mmCIF file of C-alpha atoms and ligand atoms in Angstrom:
data_model
loop_
_atom_site.group_PDB
_atom_site.id
_atom_site.type_symbol
_atom_site.label_atom_id
_atom_site.label_comp_id
_atom_site.label_asym_id
_atom_site.label_seq_id
_atom_site.Cartn_x
_atom_site.Cartn_y
_atom_site.Cartn_z
ATOM 1 C CA MET A 1 94.281 85.684 93.229
ATOM 2 C CA GLU A 2 91.368 87.564 91.774
ATOM 3 C CA SER A 3 88.244 87.457 93.834
ATOM 4 C CA SER A 4 85.201 89.514 94.402
ATOM 5 C CA SER A 5 84.097 86.876 96.865
ATOM 6 C CA GLY A 6 87.646 87.137 98.354
ATOM 7 C CA THR A 7 87.616 88.252 101.957
ATOM 8 C CA PRO A 8 84.529 90.445 102.184
ATOM 9 C CA ALA A 9 84.897 90.636 105.940
ATOM 10 C CA THR A 10 83.771 94.196 106.201
ATOM 11 C CA ARG A 11 80.419 95.651 107.248
ATOM 12 C CA ALA A 12 78.200 97.133 104.532
ATOM 13 C CA THR A 13 78.647 100.863 104.017
ATOM 14 C CA LEU A 14 76.764 103.365 101.902
ATOM 15 C CA LEU A 15 79.368 102.823 99.196
ATOM 16 C CA SER A 16 78.961 99.063 99.046
ATOM 17 C CA PHE A 17 75.501 99.441 97.437
ATOM 18 C CA ASP A 18 74.807 100.432 93.873
ATOM 19 C CA ARG A 19 72.180 103.107 93.243
ATOM 20 C CA ALA A 20 69.170 100.779 93.162
ATOM 21 C CA ALA A 21 70.284 98.687 96.117
ATOM 22 C CA LEU A 22 70.935 101.788 98.183
ATOM 23 C CA ALA A 23 67.411 103.067 97.525
ATOM 24 C CA ALA A 24 66.075 99.676 98.644
ATOM 25 C CA ARG A 25 68.201 99.790 101.801
ATOM 26 C CA PHE A 26 66.891 103.266 102.622
ATOM 27 C CA VAL A 27 63.302 102.048 102.195
ATOM 28 C CA GLU A 28 64.096 99.146 104.535
ATOM 29 C CA LEU A 29 65.209 101.738 107.066
ATOM 30 C CA GLY A 30 61.897 103.547 106.684
ATOM 31 C CA LEU A 31 63.290 106.333 104.499
ATOM 32 C CA LYS A 32 62.430 107.395 100.951
ATOM 33 C CA PRO A 33 64.345 106.480 97.788
ATOM 34 C CA PHE A 34 65.070 110.167 97.129
ATOM 35 C CA HIS A 35 66.832 110.367 100.486
ATOM 36 C CA ALA A 36 69.238 107.766 99.142
ATOM 37 C CA LYS A 37 69.787 109.890 96.071
ATOM 38 C CA ILE A 38 70.569 112.961 98.177
ATOM 39 C CA ALA A 39 72.974 111.090 100.457
ATOM 40 C CA ARG A 40 74.738 109.366 97.597
ATOM 41 C CA ALA A 41 75.224 112.603 95.676
ATOM 42 C CA ALA A 42 76.527 114.363 98.777
ATOM 43 C CA VAL A 43 79.131 111.644 99.294
ATOM 44 C CA LEU A 44 80.204 111.059 95.701
ATOM 45 C CA GLU A 45 79.881 114.536 94.259
ATOM 46 C CA LYS A 46 80.948 116.627 97.230
ATOM 47 C CA GLY A 47 83.005 114.272 99.351
ATOM 48 C CA ILE A 48 80.747 114.781 102.386
ATOM 49 C CA THR A 49 81.407 111.966 104.802
ATOM 50 C CA ASP A 50 79.198 112.932 107.719
ATOM 51 C CA TYR A 51 75.399 112.695 107.616
ATOM 52 C CA ALA A 52 75.201 115.657 109.999
ATOM 53 C CA ALA A 53 76.395 117.874 107.138
ATOM 54 C CA MET A 54 73.623 116.677 104.797
ATOM 55 C CA THR A 55 71.200 119.381 105.748
ATOM 56 C CA SER A 56 68.785 118.586 102.932
ATOM 57 C CA LEU A 57 67.921 115.358 104.757
ATOM 58 C CA PRO A 58 65.424 115.504 107.635
ATOM 59 C CA ALA A 59 67.119 115.586 111.033
ATOM 60 C CA ALA A 60 65.586 112.238 112.020
ATOM 61 C CA ALA A 61 66.939 110.605 108.858
ATOM 62 C CA ARG A 62 70.410 111.967 109.553
ATOM 63 C CA GLU A 63 70.336 110.517 113.025
ATOM 64 C CA LEU A 64 69.036 107.155 111.875
ATOM 65 C CA LEU A 65 71.609 106.890 109.110
ATOM 66 C CA SER A 66 74.463 107.844 111.438
ATOM 67 C CA ARG A 67 73.496 104.856 113.581
ATOM 68 C CA GLU A 68 72.603 102.360 110.859
ATOM 69 C CA LEU A 69 74.716 102.904 107.781
ATOM 70 C CA PRO A 70 78.354 104.002 107.937
ATOM 71 C CA ILE A 71 79.569 105.972 104.930
ATOM 72 C CA LEU A 72 83.190 104.851 105.094
ATOM 73 C CA SER A 73 84.821 101.768 106.560
ATOM 74 C CA SER A 74 88.422 102.944 106.790
ATOM 75 C CA THR A 75 90.122 105.029 109.435
ATOM 76 C CA GLU A 76 92.669 107.676 108.518
ATOM 77 C CA ILE A 77 95.700 106.735 110.577
ATOM 78 C CA GLY A 78 98.270 108.985 108.959
ATOM 79 C CA ARG A 79 98.512 112.090 106.842
ATOM 80 C CA ARG A 80 101.506 113.885 105.340
ATOM 81 C CA VAL A 81 101.178 117.179 103.567
ATOM 82 C CA ALA A 82 104.135 118.226 101.428
ATOM 83 C CA ALA A 83 105.181 121.811 100.741
ATOM 84 C CA ASP A 84 103.474 121.613 97.324
ATOM 85 C CA ARG A 85 100.222 120.528 99.084
ATOM 86 C CA THR A 86 100.467 116.935 97.880
ATOM 87 C CA THR A 87 98.640 115.020 100.605
ATOM 88 C CA LYS A 88 99.277 111.388 101.341
ATOM 89 C CA LEU A 89 96.711 109.544 103.434
ATOM 90 C CA LEU A 90 97.403 106.295 105.230
ATOM 91 C CA LEU A 91 94.111 104.416 105.591
ATOM 92 C CA ALA A 92 93.415 101.360 107.733
ATOM 93 C CA PHE A 93 90.601 99.012 106.689
ATOM 94 C CA PRO A 94 88.866 96.508 108.916
ATOM 95 C CA ASP A 95 90.231 93.021 108.427
ATOM 96 C CA GLU A 96 88.634 89.857 109.716
ATOM 97 C CA ALA A 97 91.953 88.115 110.147
ATOM 98 C CA ARG A 98 93.233 91.136 112.097
ATOM 99 C CA ARG A 99 96.120 91.690 109.737
ATOM 100 C CA SER A 100 97.577 95.128 109.221
ATOM 101 C CA ALA A 101 95.284 96.266 106.420
ATOM 102 C CA THR A 102 96.553 99.656 105.331
ATOM 103 C CA VAL A 103 96.823 101.416 101.991
ATOM 104 C CA GLU A 104 97.934 104.823 100.780
ATOM 105 C CA THR A 105 95.956 107.332 98.757
ATOM 106 C CA VAL A 106 97.606 110.480 97.419
ATOM 107 C CA HIS A 107 95.913 113.755 96.481
ATOM 108 C CA ILE A 108 98.043 115.817 94.106
ATOM 109 C CA PRO A 109 96.691 119.322 93.428
ATOM 110 C CA ALA A 110 97.147 120.716 89.926
ATOM 111 C CA ARG A 111 100.442 122.552 89.809
ATOM 112 C CA ASP A 112 99.084 125.768 88.436
ATOM 113 C CA THR A 113 95.787 126.436 90.129
ATOM 114 C CA THR A 114 94.955 129.345 87.854
ATOM 115 C CA SER A 115 94.940 127.335 84.631
ATOM 116 C CA GLY A 116 94.830 123.718 85.854
ATOM 117 C CA LYS A 117 91.757 122.763 87.818
ATOM 118 C CA GLY A 118 91.275 120.114 90.393
ATOM 119 C CA ALA A 119 93.668 117.431 91.450
ATOM 120 C CA THR A 120 94.937 113.996 90.518
ATOM 121 C CA LEU A 121 94.150 111.204 92.933
ATOM 122 C CA CYS A 122 96.458 108.203 93.160
ATOM 123 C CA VAL A 123 94.571 105.180 94.506
ATOM 124 C CA SER A 124 95.523 101.700 95.668
ATOM 125 C CA SER A 125 93.923 98.544 94.297
ATOM 126 C CA GLN A 126 95.125 95.922 96.787
ATOM 127 C CA ILE A 127 96.366 95.787 100.360
ATOM 128 C CA GLY A 128 99.991 94.916 99.747
ATOM 129 C CA CYS A 129 101.066 93.483 96.406
ATOM 130 C CA PRO A 130 102.029 90.007 95.216
ATOM 131 C CA VAL A 131 104.286 91.215 92.388
ATOM 132 C CA ALA A 132 107.358 91.987 94.543
ATOM 133 C CA CYS A 133 109.355 94.297 92.263
ATOM 134 C CA PRO A 134 112.642 94.680 94.183
ATOM 135 C CA PHE A 135 112.715 98.498 93.868
ATOM 136 C CA CYS A 136 109.151 99.009 95.114
ATOM 137 C CA ALA A 137 108.036 99.394 98.734
ATOM 138 C CA SER A 138 104.492 98.144 98.105
ATOM 139 C CA GLY A 139 105.333 94.481 97.689
ATOM 140 C CA ARG A 140 107.716 94.197 100.635
ATOM 141 C CA ALA A 141 105.370 92.114 102.750
ATOM 142 C CA GLY A 142 103.445 90.496 99.912
ATOM 143 C CA LEU A 143 99.704 90.611 99.407
ATOM 144 C CA VAL A 144 97.449 90.967 102.444
ATOM 145 C CA ARG A 145 94.146 90.937 100.565
ATOM 146 C CA ASN A 146 92.212 92.485 97.713
ATOM 147 C CA LEU A 147 90.376 95.728 98.316
ATOM 148 C CA GLU A 148 86.607 95.498 98.047
ATOM 149 C CA MET A 149 84.829 97.689 95.487
ATOM 150 C CA HIS A 150 83.651 100.105 98.179
ATOM 151 C CA GLU A 151 87.133 100.266 99.704
ATOM 152 C CA ILE A 152 88.517 101.436 96.363
ATOM 153 C CA LEU A 153 85.641 103.878 96.009
ATOM 154 C CA GLU A 154 86.071 105.384 99.428
ATOM 155 C CA GLN A 155 89.596 106.434 98.545
ATOM 156 C CA TYR A 156 87.980 108.600 95.854
ATOM 157 C CA VAL A 157 85.534 110.007 98.385
ATOM 158 C CA ARG A 158 88.325 110.852 100.813
ATOM 159 C CA GLY A 159 90.224 112.418 97.923
ATOM 160 C CA ARG A 160 87.164 114.444 96.907
ATOM 161 C CA ALA A 161 86.876 115.650 100.495
ATOM 162 C CA LEU A 162 90.337 117.227 100.043
ATOM 163 C CA GLY A 163 89.287 119.123 96.909
ATOM 164 C CA GLU A 164 87.852 118.686 93.445
ATOM 165 C CA LEU A 165 89.244 115.794 91.413
ATOM 166 C CA SER A 166 89.977 116.065 87.716
ATOM 167 C CA ARG A 167 92.046 112.935 87.113
ATOM 168 C CA SER A 168 92.931 109.684 88.757
ATOM 169 C CA VAL A 169 95.705 107.148 88.458
ATOM 170 C CA VAL A 170 95.475 103.620 89.808
ATOM 171 C CA MET A 171 99.169 103.653 90.658
ATOM 172 C CA GLY A 172 99.084 103.224 94.384
ATOM 173 C CA ILE A 173 99.643 99.955 96.196
ATOM 174 C CA GLY A 174 98.722 96.711 94.450
ATOM 175 C CA GLU A 175 98.439 95.186 90.993
ATOM 176 C CA PRO A 176 95.127 96.362 89.492
ATOM 177 C CA LEU A 177 94.733 93.481 87.040
ATOM 178 C CA LEU A 178 94.763 90.995 89.915
ATOM 179 C CA ASN A 179 91.734 92.672 91.488
ATOM 180 C CA PHE A 180 90.076 93.748 88.300
ATOM 181 C CA ALA A 181 86.440 92.857 88.986
ATOM 182 C CA ASN A 182 86.305 95.071 92.088
ATOM 183 C CA LEU A 183 88.351 97.848 90.483
ATOM 184 C CA SER A 184 86.221 97.935 87.391
ATOM 185 C CA ARG A 185 82.986 98.259 89.397
ATOM 186 C CA ALA A 186 84.511 101.095 91.405
ATOM 187 C CA LEU A 187 85.670 102.865 88.226
ATOM 188 C CA ASP A 188 82.153 102.647 86.784
ATOM 189 C CA VAL A 189 80.878 104.649 89.752
ATOM 190 C CA VAL A 190 83.779 107.097 89.443
ATOM 191 C CA HIS A 191 82.825 107.620 85.812
ATOM 192 C CA ASP A 192 79.045 107.715 86.198
ATOM 193 C CA GLU A 193 78.613 109.452 89.519
ATOM 194 C CA MET A 194 81.807 111.385 90.182
ATOM 195 C CA ALA A 195 82.041 112.583 86.601
ATOM 196 C CA ILE A 196 85.704 111.776 86.057
ATOM 197 C CA GLY A 197 85.922 111.068 82.321
ATOM 198 C CA SER A 198 87.387 107.799 81.130
ATOM 199 C CA ARG A 199 90.351 109.499 79.473
ATOM 200 C CA LYS A 200 91.177 111.039 82.837
ATOM 201 C CA VAL A 201 91.680 107.705 84.573
ATOM 202 C CA THR A 202 94.863 105.696 84.109
ATOM 203 C CA VAL A 203 95.382 102.145 85.306
ATOM 204 C CA SER A 204 98.974 101.006 85.670
ATOM 205 C CA THR A 205 99.846 97.322 85.490
ATOM 206 C CA VAL A 206 102.800 95.008 85.028
ATOM 207 C CA GLY A 207 100.718 93.761 82.123
ATOM 208 C CA PHE A 208 99.399 90.177 82.150
ATOM 209 C CA PRO A 209 98.907 89.615 78.373
ATOM 210 C CA ASP A 210 96.043 87.124 78.712
ATOM 211 C CA ARG A 211 94.132 89.398 81.064
ATOM 212 C CA LEU A 212 94.667 92.402 78.802
ATOM 213 C CA ARG A 213 93.283 90.432 75.880
ATOM 214 C CA ARG A 214 90.249 89.413 77.908
ATOM 215 C CA ILE A 215 89.502 92.950 79.109
ATOM 216 C CA ALA A 216 90.122 94.915 75.881
ATOM 217 C CA PRO A 217 86.874 93.917 74.104
ATOM 218 C CA GLU A 218 84.892 95.264 77.082
ATOM 219 C CA LYS A 219 86.160 98.718 76.087
ATOM 220 C CA PRO A 220 87.211 99.650 79.596
ATOM 221 C CA ARG A 221 86.850 103.213 80.721
ATOM 222 C CA PHE A 222 90.470 104.071 81.389
ATOM 223 C CA GLN A 223 93.838 104.644 79.807
ATOM 224 C CA LEU A 224 96.328 101.816 80.101
ATOM 225 C CA ALA A 225 99.876 102.174 81.387
ATOM 226 C CA ILE A 226 102.219 99.188 81.368
ATOM 227 C CA SER A 227 105.245 99.007 83.653
ATOM 228 C CA LEU A 228 107.978 97.828 81.315
ATOM 229 C CA HIS A 229 111.133 99.166 83.051
ATOM 230 C CA THR A 230 113.655 97.588 80.674
ATOM 231 C CA PRO A 231 113.983 96.352 77.091
ATOM 232 C CA ASP A 232 115.941 93.288 78.222
ATOM 233 C CA GLN A 233 114.167 90.038 79.025
ATOM 234 C CA GLU A 234 116.554 88.818 81.709
ATOM 235 C CA GLN A 235 116.465 92.134 83.531
ATOM 236 C CA ARG A 236 112.672 92.343 83.350
ATOM 237 C CA ASP A 237 112.409 88.906 84.925
ATOM 238 C CA GLU A 238 114.370 90.356 87.860
ATOM 239 C CA LEU A 239 112.714 93.758 88.074
ATOM 240 C CA VAL A 240 109.170 92.402 87.693
ATOM 241 C CA PRO A 241 109.363 88.912 89.212
ATOM 242 C CA ALA A 242 105.669 88.114 88.711
ATOM 243 C CA MET A 243 106.168 88.458 84.958
ATOM 244 C CA LYS A 244 108.986 85.937 84.802
ATOM 245 C CA GLY A 245 108.383 83.700 81.828
ATOM 246 C CA VAL A 246 106.274 86.286 80.000
ATOM 247 C CA ALA A 247 108.189 87.382 76.901
ATOM 248 C CA ILE A 248 108.419 91.145 76.441
ATOM 249 C CA GLU A 249 107.370 90.669 72.797
ATOM 250 C CA GLU A 250 104.244 88.844 73.922
ATOM 251 C CA LEU A 251 103.394 91.726 76.253
ATOM 252 C CA LEU A 252 103.963 94.289 73.494
ATOM 253 C CA ALA A 253 101.771 92.250 71.152
ATOM 254 C CA ALA A 254 98.972 92.214 73.756
ATOM 255 C CA ALA A 255 99.373 95.989 74.118
ATOM 256 C CA ASP A 256 99.151 96.397 70.322
ATOM 257 C CA ASP A 257 95.898 94.423 70.370
ATOM 258 C CA TRP A 258 94.689 96.638 73.203
ATOM 259 C CA PHE A 259 95.284 99.726 71.075
ATOM 260 C CA GLU A 260 93.518 98.133 68.142
ATOM 261 C CA LYS A 261 90.487 97.036 70.177
ATOM 262 C CA THR A 262 90.085 100.116 72.385
ATOM 263 C CA GLY A 263 91.462 102.839 70.114
ATOM 264 C CA ARG A 264 93.543 104.081 73.016
ATOM 265 C CA GLU A 265 97.288 104.410 72.952
ATOM 266 C CA VAL A 266 99.284 102.662 75.623
ATOM 267 C CA THR A 267 101.833 104.340 77.890
ATOM 268 C CA TYR A 268 104.918 102.404 78.923
ATOM 269 C CA GLU A 269 106.302 103.250 82.310
ATOM 270 C CA TYR A 270 110.008 103.025 82.882
ATOM 271 C CA VAL A 271 111.432 103.510 86.365
ATOM 272 C CA LEU A 272 114.947 104.855 85.916
ATOM 273 C CA LEU A 273 117.311 103.101 88.323
ATOM 274 C CA ALA A 274 120.823 104.556 88.470
ATOM 275 C CA GLY A 275 123.374 102.300 86.793
ATOM 276 C CA GLU A 276 120.796 99.540 86.189
ATOM 277 C CA ASN A 277 118.563 100.451 83.255
ATOM 278 C CA ASP A 278 119.606 103.998 82.335
ATOM 279 C CA SER A 279 122.483 103.338 79.895
ATOM 280 C CA ALA A 280 122.725 104.435 76.267
ATOM 281 C CA GLY A 281 122.303 100.778 75.277
ATOM 282 C CA HIS A 282 119.069 100.524 77.240
ATOM 283 C CA ALA A 283 117.698 103.599 75.482
ATOM 284 C CA GLU A 284 118.745 102.180 72.116
ATOM 285 C CA ARG A 285 117.209 98.748 72.721
ATOM 286 C CA LEU A 286 114.027 100.260 74.173
ATOM 287 C CA ALA A 287 113.661 102.437 71.086
ATOM 288 C CA GLN A 288 114.123 99.368 68.886
ATOM 289 C CA ARG A 289 111.453 97.455 70.790
ATOM 290 C CA LEU A 290 108.961 100.302 70.493
ATOM 291 C CA ALA A 291 109.818 101.451 66.965
ATOM 292 C CA ARG A 292 106.755 101.940 64.754
ATOM 293 C CA ARG A 293 104.403 101.664 67.698
ATOM 294 C CA ARG A 294 102.079 104.528 68.613
ATOM 295 C CA CYS A 295 102.775 104.884 72.301
ATOM 296 C CA THR A 296 104.380 107.073 74.933
ATOM 297 C CA VAL A 297 107.192 106.214 77.299
ATOM 298 C CA ASN A 298 106.840 107.725 80.747
ATOM 299 C CA LEU A 299 110.185 107.870 82.525
ATOM 300 C CA ILE A 300 109.963 107.815 86.310
ATOM 301 C CA PRO A 301 113.180 108.682 88.146
ATOM 302 C CA PHE A 302 113.358 106.205 91.024
ATOM 303 C CA ASN A 303 112.095 107.519 94.341
ATOM 304 C CA PRO A 304 114.460 106.193 96.956
ATOM 305 C CA VAL A 305 113.011 103.372 99.043
ATOM 306 C CA ASP A 306 114.674 102.461 102.351
ATOM 307 C CA ASP A 307 117.163 99.571 101.999
ATOM 308 C CA SER A 308 116.233 98.788 98.411
ATOM 309 C CA GLY A 309 119.804 98.889 97.130
ATOM 310 C CA PHE A 310 118.695 101.005 94.135
ATOM 311 C CA GLY A 311 119.634 104.622 93.509
ATOM 312 C CA ARG A 312 118.006 107.661 91.914
ATOM 313 C CA PRO A 313 119.717 108.780 88.705
ATOM 314 C CA THR A 314 120.949 112.357 88.470
ATOM 315 C CA GLU A 315 118.855 114.904 86.617
ATOM 316 C CA PHE A 316 121.547 114.895 83.940
ATOM 317 C CA ALA A 317 121.279 111.117 83.462
ATOM 318 C CA VAL A 318 117.486 111.335 83.257
ATOM 319 C CA ASP A 319 117.644 114.113 80.642
ATOM 320 C CA ARG A 320 120.224 112.201 78.638
ATOM 321 C CA PHE A 321 118.096 109.042 78.571
ATOM 322 C CA HIS A 322 115.038 111.106 77.653
ATOM 323 C CA GLN A 323 116.905 112.811 74.799
ATOM 324 C CA ARG A 324 118.195 109.513 73.454
ATOM 325 C CA LEU A 325 114.637 108.204 73.166
ATOM 326 C CA ILE A 326 113.422 111.381 71.508
ATOM 327 C CA GLU A 327 116.285 111.294 69.014
ATOM 328 C CA ARG A 328 115.193 107.807 68.055
ATOM 329 C CA GLY A 329 111.651 108.951 67.379
ATOM 330 C CA ILE A 330 110.052 107.763 70.615
ATOM 331 C CA VAL A 331 107.481 109.986 72.323
ATOM 332 C CA ALA A 332 108.711 110.225 75.900
ATOM 333 C CA THR A 333 107.940 112.245 79.010
ATOM 334 C CA VAL A 334 109.561 112.442 82.437
ATOM 335 C CA ARG A 335 107.521 112.234 85.607
ATOM 336 C CA TRP A 336 109.335 113.950 88.418
ATOM 337 C CA SER A 337 107.386 112.946 91.495
ATOM 338 C CA ARG A 338 105.595 115.510 93.553
ATOM 339 C CA GLY A 339 105.932 115.771 97.269
ATOM 340 C CA VAL A 340 109.143 113.755 97.443
ATOM 341 C CA GLU A 341 109.823 115.237 100.826
ATOM 342 C CA SER A 342 106.764 113.471 102.193
ATOM 343 C CA ASP A 343 107.819 109.989 101.057
ATOM 344 C CA ALA A 344 106.509 110.068 97.512
ATOM 345 C CA ALA A 345 107.496 106.485 96.828
ATOM 346 C CA CYS A 346 104.313 104.518 97.106
ATOM 347 C CA GLY A 347 104.046 102.165 99.997
ATOM 348 C CA GLN A 348 106.731 103.836 102.091
ATOM 349 C CA LEU A 349 104.430 105.362 104.662
ATOM 350 C CA ARG A 350 102.726 102.017 105.005
ATOM 351 C CA VAL A 351 105.963 100.047 105.401
ATOM 352 C CA ARG A 352 107.259 102.486 108.009
ATOM 353 C CA SER A 353 104.041 102.512 109.999
ATOM 354 C CA ALA A 354 104.026 98.700 110.108
ATOM 355 C CA ARG A 355 107.574 98.769 111.418
ATOM 356 C CA ALA A 356 106.943 101.408 114.075
HETATM 357 N N1 LIG B 401 101.387 97.360 90.143
HETATM 358 C C1 LIG B 401 101.191 98.432 89.186
HETATM 359 C C2 LIG B 401 100.976 99.777 89.862
HETATM 360 C C3 LIG B 401 102.181 100.193 90.598
HETATM 361 S S1 LIG B 401 102.641 101.832 90.866
HETATM 362 C C4 LIG B 401 102.394 98.514 88.276
HETATM 363 O O1 LIG B 401 103.419 97.908 88.571
HETATM 364 O O2 LIG B 401 102.291 99.169 87.239
HETATM 365 C C5 LIG B 401 102.948 102.691 89.425
HETATM 366 C C6 LIG B 401 104.389 102.764 88.953
HETATM 367 O O3 LIG B 401 105.305 103.191 89.970
HETATM 368 C C7 LIG B 401 104.899 101.436 88.452
HETATM 369 O O4 LIG B 401 105.459 101.627 87.186
HETATM 370 C C8 LIG B 401 105.952 101.083 89.474
HETATM 371 O O5 LIG B 401 106.929 100.235 88.937
HETATM 372 C C9 LIG B 401 106.480 102.423 89.852
HETATM 373 N N2 LIG B 401 107.256 102.445 91.103
HETATM 374 C C10 LIG B 401 107.198 101.601 92.136
HETATM 375 N N3 LIG B 401 108.083 101.945 93.086
HETATM 376 C C11 LIG B 401 108.710 103.046 92.642
HETATM 377 C C12 LIG B 401 109.729 103.887 93.167
HETATM 378 N N4 LIG B 401 110.273 103.657 94.356
HETATM 379 N N5 LIG B 401 110.136 104.926 92.423
HETATM 380 C C13 LIG B 401 109.587 105.193 91.220
HETATM 381 N N6 LIG B 401 108.619 104.443 90.687
HETATM 382 C C14 LIG B 401 108.187 103.375 91.374
#
């Protein structure tokens, strides 16, 4: 499933080149290498997506570039802005096979703009998702294709255009570890040229143990979050179908190795589904599984997804589950989603637009 050769399909854009290759492309166009530097910095550091606004380039260069080298390849086909200013973009990418190639990117401004600076950007790693968790909208129609490196990167640029970015989570549509080569190249640029520190980027995965073990020695520049969702093997096989046959203990062992190799603690995500995985017994068994491990559990109250058959637990049930973990010595936090009123559940805008 992983491929950087996958379905390239799309025309080269400014973001599909690395620094050196972009300079070479500019020279080919009759421009100077420092013009490439100016354009690249304008796009990555300021989120400028129109050459016309790059006034430090000569007018003739701006015109030439507008004709010859697109900055972005996607089209914004939808935008929802919630009351708390969380902005969800629906982006359509070109696709050779003319499939519906859309993803969502969400810009979440810091809650308290006086103390907190910037925003968190939630990006997608694939178009669709092959994992098919029954509570999640993203996998409804399966995987369409992997995102190219520059398609991941341009979500950051579009996010930057909405305001300064201080953090990013790869928690949008798709399973990041199944498109890791492209993601990792995009995250290098985010780190090196957009100045988002590696502790400010979180990648969320269902957790393929063999892939985690392969990646850990490379000391990747992000924090790891693993979607666990239940302490019970049988239930995990149902909630995360792609992980069927992977023992929870094996996954936890791979995560322990990750911590040892990278020096970074792992977060376990746990979507709370009313009446499914939010009982006292679940909290007890989860605490047993994670006992003596240095990690954090991030509880995510389910965001209702149309016709999923799952329900959102009450605030009381969420607090009770949270308290039970804390009483058993587990570090746990609750992530109440922002912008629920604008379809916070990832993949919902996309599913609805495909249906319309
Ligand atoms: N494929 C990756 C990234 C997915 S999104 C993964 O599974 O980790 C990040 C988190 O949101 C995952 O833990 C996912 O299970 C969770 N999620 C998906 N749909 C949700 C919903 N409707 N409500 C709350 N969390 C959801």
